[in-house]
XYZ file of C-alpha atoms in Angstrom:
426
model
C 0.000 0.000 0.000
C 2.865 2.364 0.824
C 4.423 1.576 -2.570
C 1.096 2.364 -4.263
C 0.865 5.724 -2.483
C 4.468 6.542 -3.347
C 3.939 5.706 -7.007
C 0.712 7.689 -7.183
C 2.415 10.666 -5.561
C 5.240 10.557 -8.068
C 2.823 10.225 -10.979
C 0.754 13.181 -9.805
C 3.759 15.445 -9.429
C 5.196 14.204 -12.727
C 1.896 15.059 -14.432
C 1.954 18.515 -12.820
C 5.511 19.129 -14.046
C 4.758 17.855 -17.560
C 1.653 20.063 -17.764
C 3.779 23.118 -17.086
C 6.542 22.028 -19.467
C 4.016 21.581 -22.287
C 2.444 24.987 -21.616
C 5.883 26.590 -21.306
C 6.977 25.459 -24.773
C 3.535 26.073 -26.257
C 3.861 29.650 -25.003
C 7.216 30.054 -26.750
C 5.645 28.820 -29.985
C 2.579 31.070 -29.697
C 4.739 34.110 -28.973
C 6.757 33.374 -32.109
C 3.882 32.888 -34.553
C 0.851 34.754 -33.213
C 0.085 38.459 -32.832
C -1.801 37.525 -29.635
C 1.033 36.738 -27.248
C 0.955 33.985 -24.658
C 3.351 35.832 -22.351
C 1.606 38.099 -19.861
C 2.317 41.811 -20.265
C 3.366 41.918 -16.609
C 6.246 39.567 -17.373
C 7.708 42.151 -19.722
C 7.387 44.693 -16.902
C 9.265 42.333 -14.541
C 12.056 41.615 -17.014
C 12.419 45.279 -17.999
C 12.796 46.146 -14.317
C 15.432 43.415 -13.951
C 17.291 44.920 -16.917
C 17.370 48.315 -15.200
C 18.713 46.693 -12.024
C 21.418 44.876 -13.997
C 22.600 48.298 -15.208
C 22.825 49.659 -11.673
C 19.581 51.593 -11.984
C 16.267 51.404 -10.120
C 13.570 48.893 -11.125
C 11.131 51.796 -10.730
C 12.688 53.445 -13.771
C 10.410 51.039 -15.604
C 6.940 52.599 -15.771
C 4.181 50.512 -14.132
C 6.596 48.407 -12.037
C 4.672 48.298 -8.740
C 6.408 45.479 -6.911
C 9.192 44.823 -4.428
C 12.724 45.005 -5.880
C 13.116 41.391 -4.731
C 11.100 40.312 -7.761
C 13.371 42.197 -10.168
C 16.415 40.742 -8.398
C 14.964 37.237 -8.732
C 14.675 37.753 -12.488
C 18.203 39.088 -13.043
C 19.178 35.932 -15.018
C 16.699 37.042 -17.735
C 19.178 39.801 -18.592
C 22.076 37.435 -19.342
C 20.925 36.548 -22.892
C 17.772 35.896 -24.885
C 18.081 32.195 -24.022
C 17.472 33.123 -20.366
C 14.468 35.366 -21.048
C 11.992 32.718 -19.829
C 13.903 32.042 -16.600
C 11.202 33.758 -14.567
C 8.454 31.578 -16.033
C 10.388 28.475 -15.009
C 10.847 29.878 -11.496
C 7.147 30.713 -11.162
C 6.076 27.283 -12.464
C 8.495 25.632 -10.030
C 6.835 27.668 -7.297
C 3.547 26.023 -8.261
C 5.045 22.578 -7.712
C 6.652 23.493 -4.379
C 3.366 25.023 -3.202
C 1.604 21.789 -4.187
C 4.076 19.727 -2.182
C 3.590 21.998 0.835
C -0.180 21.602 0.490
C 0.203 17.841 0.847
C 2.351 18.351 3.963
C -0.253 20.575 5.610
C -3.059 18.162 4.754
C -1.070 15.175 6.011
C 0.558 16.459 9.172
C -1.621 19.393 10.255
C -5.059 18.183 9.143
C -4.350 14.450 9.651
C -5.340 13.232 6.190
C -4.052 10.047 4.591
C -1.440 10.408 1.852
C -3.916 9.395 -0.836
C -6.621 11.785 0.335
C -4.136 14.642 0.726
C -2.819 14.043 -2.789
C -6.337 14.104 -4.212
C -7.062 17.514 -2.727
C -3.609 18.888 -3.578
C -4.312 17.978 -7.213
C -6.869 20.780 -7.257
C -3.834 23.067 -7.363
C -1.195 20.873 -8.981
C -3.236 19.707 -11.988
C -5.300 22.853 -12.429
C -4.743 24.101 -16.015
C -5.665 27.661 -15.028
C -2.946 27.716 -12.362
C -0.368 26.226 -14.728
C -1.290 28.616 -17.539
C -1.053 31.747 -15.409
C 2.362 30.786 -14.037
C 3.826 29.782 -17.406
C 2.586 33.051 -18.884
C 4.879 34.825 -16.430
C 2.798 35.639 -13.362
C 4.668 35.535 -10.046
C 1.729 34.238 -7.984
C 3.308 30.776 -7.686
C 6.133 32.240 -5.597
C 3.605 33.907 -3.319
C 1.710 30.623 -3.075
C 4.822 28.990 -1.628
C 5.070 31.703 1.033
C 1.396 31.475 2.012
C 1.221 27.684 2.308
C 4.588 27.600 4.097
C 3.176 30.181 6.513
C 0.136 27.995 7.196
C 2.334 24.931 7.697
C 4.700 26.711 10.097
C 1.829 28.106 12.188
C -0.012 24.788 12.474
C 3.276 23.061 13.352
C 3.934 25.765 15.987
C 7.129 26.988 14.357
C 6.206 30.509 15.300
C 9.488 32.312 14.642
C 9.654 30.873 11.135
C 6.002 31.818 10.641
C 6.773 35.401 11.646
C 9.605 35.623 9.125
C 7.386 34.211 6.376
C 4.540 36.584 7.232
C 6.841 39.610 7.104
C 8.343 38.423 3.809
C 4.950 37.686 2.242
C 3.539 41.111 3.151
C 6.659 42.768 1.765
C 6.379 40.736 -1.440
C 2.653 41.380 -1.966
C 0.726 43.483 0.539
C -2.477 41.488 0.947
C -1.163 38.630 3.202
C -1.271 41.071 6.128
C -4.937 40.066 6.486
C -3.761 36.636 7.653
C -2.070 38.136 10.707
C -5.429 38.735 12.415
C -6.577 35.143 11.906
C -3.286 33.639 13.027
C -3.079 35.816 16.138
C -6.693 35.032 17.044
C -6.080 31.306 16.496
C -2.996 31.240 18.745
C -4.869 31.291 22.058
C -3.817 29.698 25.359
C -5.660 26.447 24.707
C -4.104 26.077 21.256
C -0.485 26.547 22.299
C -0.820 24.708 25.603
C 0.807 27.501 27.563
C -0.266 27.865 31.222
C -1.879 31.181 32.015
C 0.332 33.730 33.784
C -2.710 35.519 35.167
C -4.004 34.578 38.646
C -7.372 32.835 38.468
C -9.174 35.579 40.407
C -7.910 38.229 37.914
C -8.712 36.471 34.635
C -12.106 38.145 34.250
C -10.724 41.654 34.723
C -9.770 43.909 31.823
C -6.091 43.908 32.733
C -6.114 40.146 33.170
C -7.723 39.631 29.774
C -5.134 41.870 28.120
C -2.226 40.022 29.757
C -3.772 36.679 28.809
C -4.189 37.796 25.198
C -0.506 38.633 24.766
C 0.824 35.106 25.158
C 4.318 34.049 24.080
C 3.279 32.767 20.637
C 1.410 35.928 19.727
C 4.234 38.180 20.875
C 6.820 36.089 19.029
C 4.806 36.140 15.811
C 4.238 39.881 16.045
C 7.841 40.775 16.783
C 9.445 38.489 14.177
C 7.017 39.501 11.416
C 7.383 43.223 12.111
C 11.167 42.986 12.313
C 11.332 41.030 9.032
C 8.981 43.427 7.277
C 10.784 46.454 8.714
C 14.281 45.268 7.831
C 13.295 44.438 4.244
C 11.672 47.832 3.807
C 14.588 49.697 5.349
C 17.038 47.927 3.043
C 14.945 48.654 -0.043
C 14.335 52.252 0.997
C 18.047 52.807 1.599
C 18.764 51.602 -1.949
C 15.835 53.005 -3.929
C 14.429 55.808 -1.762
C 10.906 57.201 -1.964
C 10.035 55.554 -5.320
C 10.141 52.214 -3.485
C 7.496 53.370 -0.972
C 5.380 55.078 -3.618
C 5.259 52.275 -6.165
C 5.300 49.254 -3.853
C 2.748 50.472 -1.292
C 1.142 53.907 -1.722
C 0.235 53.381 -5.369
C -2.215 50.616 -4.455
C -4.356 52.939 -2.364
C -5.176 55.224 -5.284
C -4.629 52.899 -8.267
C -7.255 53.218 -10.988
C -6.432 50.275 -13.268
C -9.502 49.617 -15.360
C -8.098 47.257 -18.007
C -8.520 43.490 -17.551
C -10.477 44.211 -14.376
C -13.416 41.943 -13.484
C -14.484 44.192 -10.591
C -17.772 46.120 -10.758
C -15.619 49.150 -9.924
C -14.208 48.813 -13.441
C -16.379 51.447 -15.107
C -15.965 53.907 -12.206
C -12.200 53.480 -12.386
C -12.348 54.221 -16.100
C -14.237 57.451 -15.406
C -11.799 58.328 -12.608
C -8.857 57.930 -14.965
C -9.876 61.180 -16.665
C -8.568 64.490 -15.212
C -9.961 64.952 -11.675
C -12.734 67.389 -10.981
C -13.467 69.276 -7.788
C -14.009 66.213 -5.613
C -11.727 66.169 -2.577
C -12.349 62.503 -1.711
C -12.140 60.144 -4.679
C -13.798 56.770 -4.359
C -10.707 54.747 -5.352
C -9.076 55.910 -2.115
C -11.894 54.556 0.091
C -13.023 51.487 -1.902
C -10.832 49.279 0.282
C -12.815 50.059 3.461
C -15.654 47.493 3.031
C -13.118 45.053 1.607
C -10.897 45.205 4.688
C -13.747 45.254 7.195
C -14.913 41.940 5.781
C -11.626 40.178 4.977
C -9.423 41.481 7.782
C -11.887 41.909 10.668
C -15.249 40.136 10.430
C -14.222 36.808 8.869
C -11.104 36.266 11.053
C -12.889 37.035 14.308
C -15.835 34.776 13.480
C -14.066 31.808 11.883
C -10.348 31.679 12.716
C -10.624 29.632 15.923
C -12.854 27.101 14.173
C -10.669 26.322 11.142
C -7.580 28.406 10.407
C -6.803 27.065 6.926
C -10.347 27.510 5.603
C -10.566 30.922 7.249
C -7.537 32.056 5.234
C -9.385 30.897 2.107
C -12.539 32.825 3.072
C -10.483 35.942 3.817
C -8.646 35.765 0.510
C -11.822 35.085 -1.450
C -13.468 38.105 0.172
C -10.393 40.272 -0.431
C -10.293 39.410 -4.143
C -14.062 39.627 -4.648
C -14.365 43.094 -3.075
C -11.078 44.419 -4.435
C -11.397 47.427 -6.734
C -9.014 45.669 -9.145
C -9.692 41.995 -9.853
C -7.682 40.109 -12.478
C -7.225 36.420 -13.287
C -3.890 36.276 -11.467
C -5.622 37.178 -8.221
C -7.714 34.003 -8.408
C -4.549 32.044 -7.647
C -4.376 33.783 -4.276
C -7.347 31.741 -3.067
C -6.970 28.706 -5.317
C -3.829 27.687 -3.431
C -5.986 27.481 -0.281
C -8.916 25.586 -1.836
C -7.547 22.101 -0.992
C -7.937 22.837 2.723
C -11.648 23.604 2.379
C -12.957 21.130 -0.194
C -13.394 18.234 2.223
C -16.013 20.191 4.162
C -17.568 22.022 1.208
C -21.290 21.828 0.558
C -20.411 22.377 -3.119
C -18.941 18.873 -3.021
C -21.607 17.372 -0.752
C -24.326 18.680 -3.075
C -22.852 18.156 -6.524
C -25.656 19.987 -8.331
C -24.913 23.129 -6.321
C -21.202 22.749 -6.966
C -21.692 22.347 -10.706
C -23.987 25.363 -10.794
C -21.443 27.459 -8.890
C -18.566 26.350 -11.114
C -20.452 26.989 -14.334
C -21.660 30.382 -13.102
C -18.117 31.364 -12.134
C -16.811 30.371 -15.571
C -19.760 31.972 -17.364
C -19.201 35.258 -15.537
C -15.591 35.384 -16.713
C -16.468 34.322 -20.253
C -19.138 37.014 -20.520
C -16.743 39.678 -19.252
C -13.926 38.504 -21.544
C -16.247 38.691 -24.529
C -17.114 42.288 -23.711
C -13.447 43.082 -23.006
C -12.436 41.625 -26.387
C -15.015 43.757 -28.163
C -13.686 46.821 -26.352
C -9.934 46.327 -26.689
C -9.612 44.444 -29.984
C -12.658 45.580 -31.963
C -12.809 49.128 -30.619
C -16.468 48.892 -29.607
C -17.649 50.850 -26.570
C -18.921 48.170 -24.196
C -18.449 49.858 -20.822
C -22.201 50.108 -20.449
C -24.043 47.911 -20.419
C -21.909 44.923 -21.453
C -18.836 45.229 -19.237
C -20.683 46.617 -16.257
C -23.457 44.007 -16.242
C -20.964 41.158 -16.708
C -18.874 42.552 -13.825
C -21.928 42.760 -11.557
C -22.984 39.217 -12.499
C -19.513 37.856 -11.741
C -19.405 39.788 -8.457
C -22.767 38.374 -7.336
C -21.666 34.835 -8.194
C -18.562 35.322 -6.075
C -20.580 36.765 -3.185
C -22.798 33.664 -3.294
C -19.739 31.387 -3.270
C -18.180 33.381 -0.421
C -21.367 33.134 1.629
C -21.390 29.372 1.163
C -17.732 29.069 2.172
C -18.296 31.097 5.342
C -21.361 29.016 6.241
C -19.545 25.731 5.614
C -16.512 26.725 7.676
C -18.700 27.975 10.520
C -20.783 24.799 10.660
C -17.807 22.442 10.345
C -15.907 24.397 12.964
C -18.837 24.269 15.369
C -18.907 20.481 15.050
C -15.191 20.321 15.903
C -15.708 22.541 18.957
C -18.552 20.321 20.197
C -16.428 17.184 19.707
C -13.603 18.718 21.742
C -16.002 19.627 24.537
C -17.355 16.059 24.647
C -13.832 14.632 24.808
C -12.917 17.067 27.578
C -15.885 15.859 29.620
């Protein structure tokens, strides 16, 4: 039986690698013969920034580079010769595979699944053609996926210092993982870490006692290590690249008004905001993140984190992407890497008709939007209203429905776990 599991594991990972190799070389062929390029436009931004760095200049000399310099540094080999131009795609695709392996480790050793069952759920990521396509087109989300799953593994295995370093690195690399800090901190309570309370029993119900109890060793360690890691990385980058680093890596995202390739219902408003500003003092793109963060960084963590940390991270990420003012296909990978931890308790799986309906609606929403986007960008037809806007609203509503189901499933499954623990304690 062990030999069977080992062989199946190898076959699954071999299939995942071969899928990416095929897409990698198909992309090279399509780029060579077709006016519609396989390579993502962002990859050209990354490699241009790496070229500036190789010349001793700033990656921010490349217009629209809005990322940490670490990404440009990682892609420095693309500047060696044209044969190395696709180095970054290989790195990102390798990140997919490493993230898939980490998913199996979390499922096996943190969620107590069998090897076969863990491999089945990990295949949702490993053998997903959408994931493989996005990475081989030159999107860096696979690297971020490694950081996020490694963070989950280190927290559930109580390697808190390592988790803090990963959290600080992930937030530096791509801002949004900061939302996970709330869930992780809330999850790391006294009962979870098995640390005896330092507060006298008669003082535990007081305000001061509750505060002291909240700041346990694990929470303090996570907070300090993550802040130090994040701070050191930022200080180093700021000392090298100055204010452009702060502006383009962080501040830009507060007021960004990207309206191209944007599935969000904010799309049309962002297009209107891209024209010269009027007399308005407060522009909506600067406050659009408020409902997004209230839901993904406050409400969901506080309600769900102690019930199921892994699935809570999925719900947070799904909410963050759904309510984000800019929503592109690459962002879907942010939550897809966390899907394997939720599927076993999903009502979409338990009720296959509901799952099929949700999947088809999700695909239909994208297809409708892409059709309208093609008419706009390639045929020159004005489809902002009603085509693009209605398709964006439809896709948003589908995602809200899916999010609501995820939250309900996690809450109900978590409640069952809590009740089981209470019975065992009795």
